[in-house]
C-alpha positions as semicolon CSV with decimal commas, in nm:
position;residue;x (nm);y (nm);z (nm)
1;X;-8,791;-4,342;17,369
2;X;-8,455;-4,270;17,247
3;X;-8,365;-4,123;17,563
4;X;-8,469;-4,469;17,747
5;X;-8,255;-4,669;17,479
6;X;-7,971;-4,429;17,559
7;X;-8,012;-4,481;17,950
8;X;-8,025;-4,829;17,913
9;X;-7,727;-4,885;17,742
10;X;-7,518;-4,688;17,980
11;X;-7,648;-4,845;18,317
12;X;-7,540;-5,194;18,097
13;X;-7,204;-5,065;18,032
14;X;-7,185;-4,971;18,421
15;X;-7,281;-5,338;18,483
16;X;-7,016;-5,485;18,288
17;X;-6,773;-5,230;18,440
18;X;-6,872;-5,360;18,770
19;X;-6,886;-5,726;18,712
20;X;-6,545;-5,704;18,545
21;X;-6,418;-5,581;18,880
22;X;-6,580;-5,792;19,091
23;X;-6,384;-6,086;18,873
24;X;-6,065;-5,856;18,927
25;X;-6,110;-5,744;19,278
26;X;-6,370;-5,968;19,448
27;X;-6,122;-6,301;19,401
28;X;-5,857;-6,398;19,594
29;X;-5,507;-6,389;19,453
30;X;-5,343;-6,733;19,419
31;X;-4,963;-6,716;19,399
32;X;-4,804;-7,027;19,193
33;X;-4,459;-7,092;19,300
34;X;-4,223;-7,026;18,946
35;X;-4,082;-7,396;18,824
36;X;-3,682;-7,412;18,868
37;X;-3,502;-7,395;18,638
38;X;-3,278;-7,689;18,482
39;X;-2,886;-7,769;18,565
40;X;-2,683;-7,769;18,307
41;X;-2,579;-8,143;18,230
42;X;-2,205;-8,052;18,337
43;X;-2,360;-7,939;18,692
44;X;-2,123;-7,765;18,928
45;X;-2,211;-7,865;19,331
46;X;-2,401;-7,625;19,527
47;X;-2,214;-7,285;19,532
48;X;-2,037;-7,274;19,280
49;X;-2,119;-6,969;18,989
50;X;-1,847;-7,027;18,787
51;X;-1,900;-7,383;18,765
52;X;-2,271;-7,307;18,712
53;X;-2,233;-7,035;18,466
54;X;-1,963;-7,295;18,246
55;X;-2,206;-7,522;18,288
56;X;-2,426;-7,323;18,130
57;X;-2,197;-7,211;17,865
58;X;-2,113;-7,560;17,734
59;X;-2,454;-7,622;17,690
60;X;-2,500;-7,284;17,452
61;X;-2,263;-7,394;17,250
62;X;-2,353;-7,782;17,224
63;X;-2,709;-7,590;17,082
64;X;-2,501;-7,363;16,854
65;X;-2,300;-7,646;16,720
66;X;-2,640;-7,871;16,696
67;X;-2,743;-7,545;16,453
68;X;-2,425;-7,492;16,269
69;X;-2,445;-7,891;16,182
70;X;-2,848;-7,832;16,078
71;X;-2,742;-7,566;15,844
72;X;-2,445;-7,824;15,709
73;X;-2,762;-8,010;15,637
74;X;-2,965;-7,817;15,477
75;X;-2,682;-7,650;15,246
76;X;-2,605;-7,981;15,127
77;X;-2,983;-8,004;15,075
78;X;-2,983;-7,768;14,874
79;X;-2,735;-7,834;14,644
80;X;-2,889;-8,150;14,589
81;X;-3,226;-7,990;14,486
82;X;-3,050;-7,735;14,250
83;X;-2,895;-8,055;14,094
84;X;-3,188;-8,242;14,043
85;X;-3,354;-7,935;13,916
86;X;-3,024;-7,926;13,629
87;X;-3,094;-8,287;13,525
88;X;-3,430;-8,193;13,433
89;X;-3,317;-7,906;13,264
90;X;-3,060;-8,165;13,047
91;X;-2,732;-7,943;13,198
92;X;-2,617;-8,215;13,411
93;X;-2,645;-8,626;13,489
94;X;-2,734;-8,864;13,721
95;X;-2,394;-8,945;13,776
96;X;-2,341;-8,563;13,912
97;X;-2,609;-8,615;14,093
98;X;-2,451;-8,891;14,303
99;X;-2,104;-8,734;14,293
100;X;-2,306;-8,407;14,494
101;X;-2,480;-8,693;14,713
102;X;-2,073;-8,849;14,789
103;X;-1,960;-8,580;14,866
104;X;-2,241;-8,389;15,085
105;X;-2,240;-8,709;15,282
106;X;-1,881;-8,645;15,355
107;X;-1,931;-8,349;15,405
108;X;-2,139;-8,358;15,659
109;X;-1,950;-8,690;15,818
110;X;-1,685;-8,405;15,902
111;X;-1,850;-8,143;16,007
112;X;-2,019;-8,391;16,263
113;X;-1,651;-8,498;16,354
114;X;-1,540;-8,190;16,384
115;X;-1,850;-8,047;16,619
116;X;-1,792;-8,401;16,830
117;X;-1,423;-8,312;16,885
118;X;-1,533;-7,907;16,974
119;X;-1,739;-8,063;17,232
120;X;-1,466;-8,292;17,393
121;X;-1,246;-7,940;17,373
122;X;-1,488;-7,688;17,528
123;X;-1,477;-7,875;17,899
């Protein structure tokens, strides 16, 4: 009886084997064209690399400077937080609290500025 069980269970792992290639094998292969990929929004006419490749560039740094102002953001976040946490602790006021808001605002007014101006510069 064991013997049976044994046999069984191999000619059903020879089945699966075989159905598994007939999946793999037995179907046709359908090729799907790869999607293009996107200009840069400075695009450079047909041709040219360099144009393409500056293109390309400006764009990596627009992202970088989109991160660098995110981080701005979140530092000045943070401070805030760390603030709020003091006035519950009795180390600091409300009125530091809104001196830290002032200023972070400002803060991040310039950096803004500045990362608009980098942009103007780059091309």
């Amino acid at each position: 009886m064991k013997q049976m069980f044994v046999s069984f269970k191999a000619k059903l792992a020879a089945l699966k084997t075989a159905a598994v290639g007939f999946m793999f094998f037995g179907v046709s292969s359908a090729h799907a064209a790869l999607p293009d990929t996107a200009d840069p929004t400075n695009a450079a006419a047909d041709g040219d690399y360099i144009g393409l490749i500056k293109g390309y560039a400006f764009d990596i740094a627009i992202v970088l400077g989109l991160v660098l102002g995110t981080i701005a953001f979140l530092a000045v976040c943070k401070n805030m937080i760390a603030v709020y946490n003091d006035i519950g602790a009795g180390k600091k006021t409300w009125g530091d609290m809104g001196m830290n808001g002032g200023m972070g605002v400002l803060l991040l007014v310039f950096v803004v500025y500045l990362l608009t101006e980098a942009a103007g510069i780059i091309f």
